[in-house]
Amino acid sequence: MDGFTLIAEPARRAIVDRLRLCEHDVGTLVSELQLSQPLVSKHLRVLRDAGVVDVEVAGKRRVYRLAERPLPDVMAWVEPYVERWNASFDRLAEALEDENEEER
């Protein structure tokens, strides 16, 4: 399953958003997302199988975290836009700097 299909599902997108901030166990995700445990576990399994999340067994708990390089196809598609935006911000910063220097 490609990355776009994975994040098209709102619950999976919400899980990825939470794991972007910090690792979570299933129980915490169930509480935060207000979804059933079987549904959260199903989505985590899909994300794990796709390499988006990593899991670590800590006693009786399974702790999930975002993989080192999740959603590479999504990132590859987004990267040219980020580069373009960064170039625009760089030009804006230069223009503001030039304007400030002229005022001095």
PDB file of N, CA and C in Angstrom:
ATOM      1  N   MET A   1       0.858  -1.178   0.000  1.00  0.00           N
ATOM      2  CA  MET A   1       0.000   0.000   0.000  1.00  0.00           C
ATOM      3  C   MET A   1       0.903   1.239   0.000  1.00  0.00           C
ATOM      4  N   ASP A   2       0.612   2.180  -0.887  1.00  0.00           N
ATOM      5  CA  ASP A   2       1.458   3.366  -0.952  1.00  0.00           C
ATOM      6  C   ASP A   2       1.121   4.329   0.193  1.00  0.00           C
ATOM      7  N   GLY A   3       2.027   5.277   0.428  1.00  0.00           N
ATOM      8  CA  GLY A   3       1.878   6.208   1.539  1.00  0.00           C
ATOM      9  C   GLY A   3       0.640   7.071   1.443  1.00  0.00           C
ATOM     10  N   PHE A   4       0.260   7.448   0.232  1.00  0.00           N
ATOM     11  CA  PHE A   4      -0.932   8.287   0.066  1.00  0.00           C
ATOM     12  C   PHE A   4      -2.196   7.533   0.481  1.00  0.00           C
ATOM     13  N   THR A   5      -2.261   6.268   0.144  1.00  0.00           N
ATOM     14  CA  THR A   5      -3.398   5.443   0.541  1.00  0.00           C
ATOM     15  C   THR A   5      -3.405   5.268   2.059  1.00  0.00           C
ATOM     16  N   LEU A   6      -2.240   5.087   2.639  1.00  0.00           N
ATOM     17  CA  LEU A   6      -2.148   4.922   4.095  1.00  0.00           C
ATOM     18  C   LEU A   6      -2.693   6.137   4.833  1.00  0.00           C
ATOM     19  N   ILE A   7      -2.288   7.322   4.418  1.00  0.00           N
ATOM     20  CA  ILE A   7      -2.700   8.522   5.154  1.00  0.00           C
ATOM     21  C   ILE A   7      -4.038   9.076   4.683  1.00  0.00           C
ATOM     22  N   ALA A   8      -4.635   8.459   3.681  1.00  0.00           N
ATOM     23  CA  ALA A   8      -5.967   8.885   3.249  1.00  0.00           C
ATOM     24  C   ALA A   8      -7.016   8.529   4.301  1.00  0.00           C
ATOM     25  N   GLU A   9      -6.737   7.531   5.111  1.00  0.00           N
ATOM     26  CA  GLU A   9      -7.665   7.092   6.153  1.00  0.00           C
ATOM     27  C   GLU A   9      -7.475   8.000   7.374  1.00  0.00           C
ATOM     28  N   PRO A  10      -8.509   8.718   7.809  1.00  0.00           N
ATOM     29  CA  PRO A  10      -8.363   9.690   8.896  1.00  0.00           C
ATOM     30  C   PRO A  10      -7.808   9.122  10.205  1.00  0.00           C
ATOM     31  N   ALA A  11      -8.202   7.920  10.581  1.00  0.00           N
ATOM     32  CA  ALA A  11      -7.701   7.354  11.842  1.00  0.00           C
ATOM     33  C   ALA A  11      -6.206   7.081  11.751  1.00  0.00           C
ATOM     34  N   ARG A  12      -5.743   6.568  10.622  1.00  0.00           N
ATOM     35  CA  ARG A  12      -4.300   6.326  10.455  1.00  0.00           C
ATOM     36  C   ARG A  12      -3.533   7.643  10.459  1.00  0.00           C
ATOM     37  N   ARG A  13      -4.101   8.662   9.810  1.00  0.00           N
ATOM     38  CA  ARG A  13      -3.469   9.971   9.794  1.00  0.00           C
ATOM     39  C   ARG A  13      -3.363  10.523  11.223  1.00  0.00           C
ATOM     40  N   ALA A  14      -4.409  10.334  12.012  1.00  0.00           N
ATOM     41  CA  ALA A  14      -4.394  10.797  13.404  1.00  0.00           C
ATOM     42  C   ALA A  14      -3.345  10.045  14.223  1.00  0.00           C
ATOM     43  N   ILE A  15      -3.211   8.760  13.982  1.00  0.00           N
ATOM     44  CA  ILE A  15      -2.186   7.969  14.678  1.00  0.00           C
ATOM     45  C   ILE A  15      -0.802   8.474  14.309  1.00  0.00           C
ATOM     46  N   VAL A  16      -0.555   8.675  13.038  1.00  0.00           N
ATOM     47  CA  VAL A  16       0.751   9.171  12.591  1.00  0.00           C
ATOM     48  C   VAL A  16       1.036  10.542  13.203  1.00  0.00           C
ATOM     49  N   ASP A  17       0.028  11.407  13.250  1.00  0.00           N
ATOM     50  CA  ASP A  17       0.204  12.729  13.865  1.00  0.00           C
ATOM     51  C   ASP A  17       0.600  12.606  15.331  1.00  0.00           C
ATOM     52  N   ARG A  18      -0.037  11.711  16.069  1.00  0.00           N
ATOM     53  CA  ARG A  18       0.296  11.543  17.482  1.00  0.00           C
ATOM     54  C   ARG A  18       1.712  10.978  17.646  1.00  0.00           C
ATOM     55  N   LEU A  19       2.060  10.017  16.802  1.00  0.00           N
ATOM     56  CA  LEU A  19       3.383   9.395  16.919  1.00  0.00           C
ATOM     57  C   LEU A  19       4.492  10.329  16.454  1.00  0.00           C
ATOM     58  N   ARG A  20       4.148  11.325  15.662  1.00  0.00           N
ATOM     59  CA  ARG A  20       5.131  12.336  15.245  1.00  0.00           C
ATOM     60  C   ARG A  20       5.642  13.095  16.468  1.00  0.00           C
ATOM     61  N   LEU A  21       4.766  13.273  17.458  1.00  0.00           N
ATOM     62  CA  LEU A  21       5.120  14.041  18.646  1.00  0.00           C
ATOM     63  C   LEU A  21       5.904  13.208  19.655  1.00  0.00           C
ATOM     64  N   CYS A  22       5.459  11.977  19.877  1.00  0.00           N
ATOM     65  CA  CYS A  22       6.154  11.087  20.810  1.00  0.00           C
ATOM     66  C   CYS A  22       5.589   9.679  20.674  1.00  0.00           C
ATOM     67  N   GLU A  23       6.304   8.733  21.259  1.00  0.00           N
ATOM     68  CA  GLU A  23       5.837   7.348  21.190  1.00  0.00           C
ATOM     69  C   GLU A  23       4.626   7.167  22.092  1.00  0.00           C
ATOM     70  N   HIS A  24       3.785   6.187  21.718  1.00  0.00           N
ATOM     71  CA  HIS A  24       2.561   5.906  22.465  1.00  0.00           C
ATOM     72  C   HIS A  24       2.333   4.399  22.500  1.00  0.00           C
ATOM     73  N   ASP A  25       1.679   3.951  23.570  1.00  0.00           N
ATOM     74  CA  ASP A  25       1.206   2.572  23.562  1.00  0.00           C
ATOM     75  C   ASP A  25      -0.232   2.569  23.037  1.00  0.00           C
ATOM     76  N   VAL A  26      -0.744   1.384  22.788  1.00  0.00           N
ATOM     77  CA  VAL A  26      -2.080   1.254  22.198  1.00  0.00           C
ATOM     78  C   VAL A  26      -3.139   1.899  23.094  1.00  0.00           C
ATOM     79  N   GLY A  27      -3.042   1.672  24.394  1.00  0.00           N
ATOM     80  CA  GLY A  27      -4.033   2.211  25.315  1.00  0.00           C
ATOM     81  C   GLY A  27      -4.107   3.728  25.270  1.00  0.00           C
ATOM     82  N   THR A  28      -2.973   4.373  25.187  1.00  0.00           N
ATOM     83  CA  THR A  28      -2.941   5.834  25.111  1.00  0.00           C
ATOM     84  C   THR A  28      -3.573   6.310  23.814  1.00  0.00           C
ATOM     85  N   LEU A  29      -3.263   5.635  22.706  1.00  0.00           N
ATOM     86  CA  LEU A  29      -3.865   6.010  21.426  1.00  0.00           C
ATOM     87  C   LEU A  29      -5.380   5.812  21.454  1.00  0.00           C
ATOM     88  N   VAL A  30      -5.825   4.731  22.052  1.00  0.00           N
ATOM     89  CA  VAL A  30      -7.267   4.478  22.171  1.00  0.00           C
ATOM     90  C   VAL A  30      -7.924   5.624  22.927  1.00  0.00           C
ATOM     91  N   SER A  31      -7.336   6.038  24.034  1.00  0.00           N
ATOM     92  CA  SER A  31      -7.894   7.132  24.847  1.00  0.00           C
ATOM     93  C   SER A  31      -7.889   8.453  24.091  1.00  0.00           C
ATOM     94  N   GLU A  32      -6.767   8.777  23.474  1.00  0.00           N
ATOM     95  CA  GLU A  32      -6.647  10.066  22.798  1.00  0.00           C
ATOM     96  C   GLU A  32      -7.540  10.162  21.566  1.00  0.00           C
ATOM     97  N   LEU A  33      -7.652   9.075  20.832  1.00  0.00           N
ATOM     98  CA  LEU A  33      -8.411   9.101  19.585  1.00  0.00           C
ATOM     99  C   LEU A  33      -9.883   8.743  19.790  1.00  0.00           C
ATOM    100  N   GLN A  34     -10.197   8.220  20.959  1.00  0.00           N
ATOM    101  CA  GLN A  34     -11.561   7.782  21.271  1.00  0.00           C
ATOM    102  C   GLN A  34     -12.083   6.792  20.227  1.00  0.00           C
ATOM    103  N   LEU A  35     -11.216   5.827  19.911  1.00  0.00           N
ATOM    104  CA  LEU A  35     -11.560   4.741  19.005  1.00  0.00           C
ATOM    105  C   LEU A  35     -11.452   3.434  19.780  1.00  0.00           C
ATOM    106  N   SER A  36     -12.034   2.378  19.240  1.00  0.00           N
ATOM    107  CA  SER A  36     -11.948   1.084  19.918  1.00  0.00           C
ATOM    108  C   SER A  36     -10.527   0.525  19.810  1.00  0.00           C
ATOM    109  N   GLN A  37     -10.178  -0.296  20.786  1.00  0.00           N
ATOM    110  CA  GLN A  37      -8.849  -0.903  20.789  1.00  0.00           C
ATOM    111  C   GLN A  37      -8.624  -1.778  19.558  1.00  0.00           C
ATOM    112  N   PRO A  38      -9.602  -2.598  19.146  1.00  0.00           N
ATOM    113  CA  PRO A  38      -9.369  -3.409  17.945  1.00  0.00           C
ATOM    114  C   PRO A  38      -9.131  -2.559  16.688  1.00  0.00           C
ATOM    115  N   LEU A  39      -9.831  -1.430  16.580  1.00  0.00           N
ATOM    116  CA  LEU A  39      -9.655  -0.571  15.415  1.00  0.00           C
ATOM    117  C   LEU A  39      -8.273   0.086  15.426  1.00  0.00           C
ATOM    118  N   VAL A  40      -7.845   0.582  16.574  1.00  0.00           N
ATOM    119  CA  VAL A  40      -6.511   1.185  16.682  1.00  0.00           C
ATOM    120  C   VAL A  40      -5.447   0.134  16.378  1.00  0.00           C
ATOM    121  N   SER A  41      -5.601  -1.056  16.926  1.00  0.00           N
ATOM    122  CA  SER A  41      -4.623  -2.132  16.674  1.00  0.00           C
ATOM    123  C   SER A  41      -4.574  -2.498  15.195  1.00  0.00           C
ATOM    124  N   LYS A  42      -5.729  -2.517  14.544  1.00  0.00           N
ATOM    125  CA  LYS A  42      -5.773  -2.815  13.105  1.00  0.00           C
ATOM    126  C   LYS A  42      -4.993  -1.773  12.314  1.00  0.00           C
ATOM    127  N   HIS A  43      -5.231  -0.499  12.617  1.00  0.00           N
ATOM    128  CA  HIS A  43      -4.524   0.566  11.902  1.00  0.00           C
ATOM    129  C   HIS A  43      -3.024   0.539  12.200  1.00  0.00           C
ATOM    130  N   LEU A  44      -2.662   0.255  13.431  1.00  0.00           N
ATOM    131  CA  LEU A  44      -1.239   0.163  13.771  1.00  0.00           C
ATOM    132  C   LEU A  44      -0.575  -0.990  13.023  1.00  0.00           C
ATOM    133  N   ARG A  45      -1.280  -2.093  12.861  1.00  0.00           N
ATOM    134  CA  ARG A  45      -0.731  -3.235  12.122  1.00  0.00           C
ATOM    135  C   ARG A  45      -0.489  -2.848  10.658  1.00  0.00           C
ATOM    136  N   VAL A  46      -1.437  -2.137  10.062  1.00  0.00           N
ATOM    137  CA  VAL A  46      -1.281  -1.688   8.679  1.00  0.00           C
ATOM    138  C   VAL A  46      -0.080  -0.746   8.572  1.00  0.00           C
ATOM    139  N   LEU A  47       0.025   0.197   9.500  1.00  0.00           N
ATOM    140  CA  LEU A  47       1.140   1.150   9.490  1.00  0.00           C
ATOM    141  C   LEU A  47       2.474   0.441   9.731  1.00  0.00           C
ATOM    142  N   ARG A  48       2.481  -0.534  10.621  1.00  0.00           N
ATOM    143  CA  ARG A  48       3.705  -1.297  10.894  1.00  0.00           C
ATOM    144  C   ARG A  48       4.120  -2.106   9.671  1.00  0.00           C
ATOM    145  N   ASP A  49       3.173  -2.777   9.044  1.00  0.00           N
ATOM    146  CA  ASP A  49       3.476  -3.591   7.862  1.00  0.00           C
ATOM    147  C   ASP A  49       4.007  -2.733   6.708  1.00  0.00           C
ATOM    148  N   ALA A  50       3.572  -1.481   6.660  1.00  0.00           N
ATOM    149  CA  ALA A  50       4.021  -0.571   5.606  1.00  0.00           C
ATOM    150  C   ALA A  50       5.335   0.118   5.960  1.00  0.00           C
ATOM    151  N   GLY A  51       5.841  -0.107   7.170  1.00  0.00           N
ATOM    152  CA  GLY A  51       7.112   0.501   7.574  1.00  0.00           C
ATOM    153  C   GLY A  51       6.990   1.938   8.058  1.00  0.00           C
ATOM    154  N   VAL A  52       5.777   2.369   8.368  1.00  0.00           N
ATOM    155  CA  VAL A  52       5.564   3.740   8.829  1.00  0.00           C
ATOM    156  C   VAL A  52       5.844   3.864  10.322  1.00  0.00           C
ATOM    157  N   VAL A  53       5.533   2.829  11.085  1.00  0.00           N
ATOM    158  CA  VAL A  53       5.779   2.838  12.522  1.00  0.00           C
ATOM    159  C   VAL A  53       6.628   1.638  12.913  1.00  0.00           C
ATOM    160  N   ASP A  54       7.349   1.823  14.007  1.00  0.00           N
ATOM    161  CA  ASP A  54       8.110   0.746  14.631  1.00  0.00           C
ATOM    162  C   ASP A  54       7.446   0.428  15.962  1.00  0.00           C
ATOM    163  N   VAL A  55       7.582  -0.800  16.409  1.00  0.00           N
ATOM    164  CA  VAL A  55       6.994  -1.219  17.679  1.00  0.00           C
ATOM    165  C   VAL A  55       8.070  -1.844  18.547  1.00  0.00           C
ATOM    166  N   GLU A  56       7.950  -1.593  19.849  1.00  0.00           N
ATOM    167  CA  GLU A  56       8.849  -2.188  20.829  1.00  0.00           C
ATOM    168  C   GLU A  56       7.986  -2.791  21.931  1.00  0.00           C
ATOM    169  N   VAL A  57       8.296  -4.011  22.303  1.00  0.00           N
ATOM    170  CA  VAL A  57       7.568  -4.654  23.386  1.00  0.00           C
ATOM    171  C   VAL A  57       8.239  -4.253  24.694  1.00  0.00           C
ATOM    172  N   ALA A  58       7.442  -3.646  25.576  1.00  0.00           N
ATOM    173  CA  ALA A  58       7.930  -3.215  26.889  1.00  0.00           C
ATOM    174  C   ALA A  58       7.046  -3.868  27.946  1.00  0.00           C
ATOM    175  N   GLY A  59       7.447  -5.060  28.395  1.00  0.00           N
ATOM    176  CA  GLY A  59       6.616  -5.813  29.327  1.00  0.00           C
ATOM    177  C   GLY A  59       5.370  -6.300  28.610  1.00  0.00           C
ATOM    178  N   LYS A  60       4.204  -5.926  29.133  1.00  0.00           N
ATOM    179  CA  LYS A  60       2.945  -6.311  28.504  1.00  0.00           C
ATOM    180  C   LYS A  60       2.494  -5.297  27.456  1.00  0.00           C
ATOM    181  N   ARG A  61       3.200  -4.214  27.358  1.00  0.00           N
ATOM    182  CA  ARG A  61       2.795  -3.134  26.450  1.00  0.00           C
ATOM    183  C   ARG A  61       3.566  -3.202  25.136  1.00  0.00           C
ATOM    184  N   ARG A  62       2.917  -2.718  24.103  1.00  0.00           N
ATOM    185  CA  ARG A  62       3.571  -2.496  22.816  1.00  0.00           C
ATOM    186  C   ARG A  62       3.624  -0.990  22.625  1.00  0.00           C
ATOM    187  N   VAL A  63       4.818  -0.476  22.473  1.00  0.00           N
ATOM    188  CA  VAL A  63       5.012   0.964  22.334  1.00  0.00           C
ATOM    189  C   VAL A  63       5.361   1.249  20.878  1.00  0.00           C
ATOM    190  N   TYR A  64       4.622   2.175  20.288  1.00  0.00           N
ATOM    191  CA  TYR A  64       4.784   2.508  18.879  1.00  0.00           C
ATOM    192  C   TYR A  64       5.438   3.868  18.733  1.00  0.00           C
ATOM    193  N   ARG A  65       6.270   3.979  17.719  1.00  0.00           N
ATOM    194  CA  ARG A  65       6.895   5.264  17.382  1.00  0.00           C
ATOM    195  C   ARG A  65       6.969   5.371  15.866  1.00  0.00           C
ATOM    196  N   LEU A  66       7.063   6.580  15.389  1.00  0.00           N
ATOM    197  CA  LEU A  66       7.193   6.811  13.959  1.00  0.00           C
ATOM    198  C   LEU A  66       8.532   6.260  13.492  1.00  0.00           C
ATOM    199  N   ALA A  67       8.541   5.584  12.370  1.00  0.00           N
ATOM    200  CA  ALA A  67       9.777   5.034  11.816  1.00  0.00           C
ATOM    201  C   ALA A  67      10.727   6.166  11.426  1.00  0.00           C
ATOM    202  N   GLU A  68      11.974   5.822  11.282  1.00  0.00           N
ATOM    203  CA  GLU A  68      13.004   6.819  10.946  1.00  0.00           C
ATOM    204  C   GLU A  68      12.688   7.558   9.648  1.00  0.00           C
ATOM    205  N   ARG A  69      12.248   6.841   8.624  1.00  0.00           N
ATOM    206  CA  ARG A  69      11.927   7.461   7.339  1.00  0.00           C
ATOM    207  C   ARG A  69      10.557   6.981   6.869  1.00  0.00           C
ATOM    208  N   PRO A  70       9.502   7.496   7.510  1.00  0.00           N
ATOM    209  CA  PRO A  70       8.159   7.043   7.131  1.00  0.00           C
ATOM    210  C   PRO A  70       7.696   7.697   5.837  1.00  0.00           C
ATOM    211  N   LEU A  71       6.829   7.040   5.135  1.00  0.00           N
ATOM    212  CA  LEU A  71       6.146   7.592   3.965  1.00  0.00           C
ATOM    213  C   LEU A  71       7.108   8.196   2.933  1.00  0.00           C
ATOM    214  N   PRO A  72       8.092   7.438   2.476  1.00  0.00           N
ATOM    215  CA  PRO A  72       9.068   8.008   1.543  1.00  0.00           C
ATOM    216  C   PRO A  72       8.450   8.494   0.229  1.00  0.00           C
ATOM    217  N   ASP A  73       7.400   7.842  -0.244  1.00  0.00           N
ATOM    218  CA  ASP A  73       6.777   8.292  -1.487  1.00  0.00           C
ATOM    219  C   ASP A  73       6.053   9.626  -1.296  1.00  0.00           C
ATOM    220  N   VAL A  74       5.458   9.819  -0.132  1.00  0.00           N
ATOM    221  CA  VAL A  74       4.805  11.099   0.159  1.00  0.00           C
ATOM    222  C   VAL A  74       5.860  12.197   0.288  1.00  0.00           C
ATOM    223  N   MET A  75       6.940  11.894   0.989  1.00  0.00           N
ATOM    224  CA  MET A  75       8.016  12.875   1.158  1.00  0.00           C
ATOM    225  C   MET A  75       8.640  13.244  -0.188  1.00  0.00           C
ATOM    226  N   ALA A  76       8.836  12.269  -1.054  1.00  0.00           N
ATOM    227  CA  ALA A  76       9.412  12.545  -2.374  1.00  0.00           C
ATOM    228  C   ALA A  76       8.501  13.465  -3.189  1.00  0.00           C
ATOM    229  N   TRP A  77       7.204  13.287  -3.035  1.00  0.00           N
ATOM    230  CA  TRP A  77       6.267  14.128  -3.771  1.00  0.00           C
ATOM    231  C   TRP A  77       6.233  15.548  -3.191  1.00  0.00           C
ATOM    232  N   VAL A  78       6.314  15.669  -1.874  1.00  0.00           N
ATOM    233  CA  VAL A  78       6.224  16.969  -1.200  1.00  0.00           C
ATOM    234  C   VAL A  78       7.516  17.783  -1.330  1.00  0.00           C
ATOM    235  N   GLU A  79       8.647  17.125  -1.396  1.00  0.00           N
ATOM    236  CA  GLU A  79       9.952  17.801  -1.349  1.00  0.00           C
ATOM    237  C   GLU A  79      10.106  18.942  -2.363  1.00  0.00           C
ATOM    238  N   PRO A  80       9.716  18.794  -3.632  1.00  0.00           N
ATOM    239  CA  PRO A  80       9.863  19.928  -4.556  1.00  0.00           C
ATOM    240  C   PRO A  80       9.061  21.162  -4.126  1.00  0.00           C
ATOM    241  N   TYR A  81       7.918  20.948  -3.497  1.00  0.00           N
ATOM    242  CA  TYR A  81       7.123  22.074  -3.009  1.00  0.00           C
ATOM    243  C   TYR A  81       7.824  22.755  -1.843  1.00  0.00           C
ATOM    244  N   VAL A  82       8.389  21.962  -0.945  1.00  0.00           N
ATOM    245  CA  VAL A  82       9.117  22.515   0.200  1.00  0.00           C
ATOM    246  C   VAL A  82      10.311  23.331  -0.295  1.00  0.00           C
ATOM    247  N   GLU A  83      11.032  22.806  -1.277  1.00  0.00           N
ATOM    248  CA  GLU A  83      12.170  23.533  -1.827  1.00  0.00           C
ATOM    249  C   GLU A  83      11.736  24.860  -2.443  1.00  0.00           C
ATOM    250  N   ARG A  84      10.621  24.830  -3.140  1.00  0.00           N
ATOM    251  CA  ARG A  84      10.118  26.062  -3.751  1.00  0.00           C
ATOM    252  C   ARG A  84       9.721  27.074  -2.680  1.00  0.00           C
ATOM    253  N   TRP A  85       9.013  26.612  -1.659  1.00  0.00           N
ATOM    254  CA  TRP A  85       8.607  27.513  -0.577  1.00  0.00           C
ATOM    255  C   TRP A  85       9.831  28.072   0.146  1.00  0.00           C
ATOM    256  N   ASN A  86      10.814  27.216   0.405  1.00  0.00           N
ATOM    257  CA  ASN A  86      12.030  27.688   1.077  1.00  0.00           C
ATOM    258  C   ASN A  86      12.734  28.751   0.257  1.00  0.00           C
ATOM    259  N   ALA A  87      12.797  28.556  -1.054  1.00  0.00           N
ATOM    260  CA  ALA A  87      13.423  29.556  -1.919  1.00  0.00           C
ATOM    261  C   ALA A  87      12.648  30.875  -1.844  1.00  0.00           C
ATOM    262  N   SER A  88      11.327  30.810  -1.811  1.00  0.00           N
ATOM    263  CA  SER A  88      10.510  32.021  -1.693  1.00  0.00           C
ATOM    264  C   SER A  88      10.767  32.718  -0.363  1.00  0.00           C
ATOM    265  N   PHE A  89      10.859  31.962   0.704  1.00  0.00           N
ATOM    266  CA  PHE A  89      11.128  32.551   2.016  1.00  0.00           C
ATOM    267  C   PHE A  89      12.529  33.161   2.049  1.00  0.00           C
ATOM    268  N   ASP A  90      13.490  32.509   1.407  1.00  0.00           N
ATOM    269  CA  ASP A  90      14.844  33.060   1.342  1.00  0.00           C
ATOM    270  C   ASP A  90      14.848  34.406   0.618  1.00  0.00           C
ATOM    271  N   ARG A  91      14.113  34.483  -0.500  1.00  0.00           N
ATOM    272  CA  ARG A  91      14.034  35.749  -1.239  1.00  0.00           C
ATOM    273  C   ARG A  91      13.352  36.827  -0.392  1.00  0.00           C
ATOM    274  N   LEU A  92      12.314  36.454   0.334  1.00  0.00           N
ATOM    275  CA  LEU A  92      11.628  37.406   1.206  1.00  0.00           C
ATOM    276  C   LEU A  92      12.572  37.905   2.294  1.00  0.00           C
ATOM    277  N   ALA A  93      13.317  37.007   2.909  1.00  0.00           N
ATOM    278  CA  ALA A  93      14.260  37.392   3.966  1.00  0.00           C
ATOM    279  C   ALA A  93      15.316  38.347   3.414  1.00  0.00           C
ATOM    280  N   GLU A  94      15.807  38.076   2.211  1.00  0.00           N
ATOM    281  CA  GLU A  94      16.797  38.968   1.587  1.00  0.00           C
ATOM    282  C   GLU A  94      16.201  40.336   1.307  1.00  0.00           C
ATOM    283  N   ALA A  95      14.977  40.372   0.815  1.00  0.00           N
ATOM    284  CA  ALA A  95      14.319  41.650   0.521  1.00  0.00           C
ATOM    285  C   ALA A  95      14.118  42.454   1.802  1.00  0.00           C
ATOM    286  N   LEU A  96      13.700  41.798   2.861  1.00  0.00           N
ATOM    287  CA  LEU A  96      13.516  42.492   4.135  1.00  0.00           C
ATOM    288  C   LEU A  96      14.846  42.985   4.697  1.00  0.00           C
ATOM    289  N   GLU A  97      15.873  42.198   4.549  1.00  0.00           N
ATOM    290  CA  GLU A  97      17.210  42.592   4.995  1.00  0.00           C
ATOM    291  C   GLU A  97      17.698  43.797   4.213  1.00  0.00           C
ATOM    292  N   ASP A  98      17.502  43.794   2.888  1.00  0.00           N
ATOM    293  CA  ASP A  98      17.897  44.926   2.045  1.00  0.00           C
ATOM    294  C   ASP A  98      17.127  46.181   2.455  1.00  0.00           C
ATOM    295  N   GLU A  99      15.838  46.008   2.729  1.00  0.00           N
ATOM    296  CA  GLU A  99      15.007  47.140   3.137  1.00  0.00           C
ATOM    297  C   GLU A  99      15.476  47.719   4.466  1.00  0.00           C
ATOM    298  N   ASN A 100      15.831  46.861   5.394  1.00  0.00           N
ATOM    299  CA  ASN A 100      16.332  47.311   6.693  1.00  0.00           C
ATOM    300  C   ASN A 100      17.653  48.047   6.551  1.00  0.00           C
ATOM    301  N   GLU A 101      18.504  47.575   5.663  1.00  0.00           N
ATOM    302  CA  GLU A 101      19.799  48.230   5.447  1.00  0.00           C
ATOM    303  C   GLU A 101      19.620  49.602   4.828  1.00  0.00           C
ATOM    304  N   GLU A 102      18.653  49.753   3.941  1.00  0.00           N
ATOM    305  CA  GLU A 102      18.376  51.043   3.314  1.00  0.00           C
ATOM    306  C   GLU A 102      17.857  52.053   4.310  1.00  0.00           C
ATOM    307  N   GLU A 103      17.122  51.598   5.326  1.00  0.00           N
ATOM    308  CA  GLU A 103      16.550  52.479   6.321  1.00  0.00           C
ATOM    309  C   GLU A 103      17.605  52.994   7.299  1.00  0.00           C
ATOM    310  N   ARG A 104      18.711  52.329   7.404  1.00  0.00           N
ATOM    311  CA  ARG A 104      19.766  52.715   8.370  1.00  0.00           C
ATOM    312  C   ARG A 104      20.555  53.854   7.880  1.00  0.00           C
TER     313      ARG A 104
END
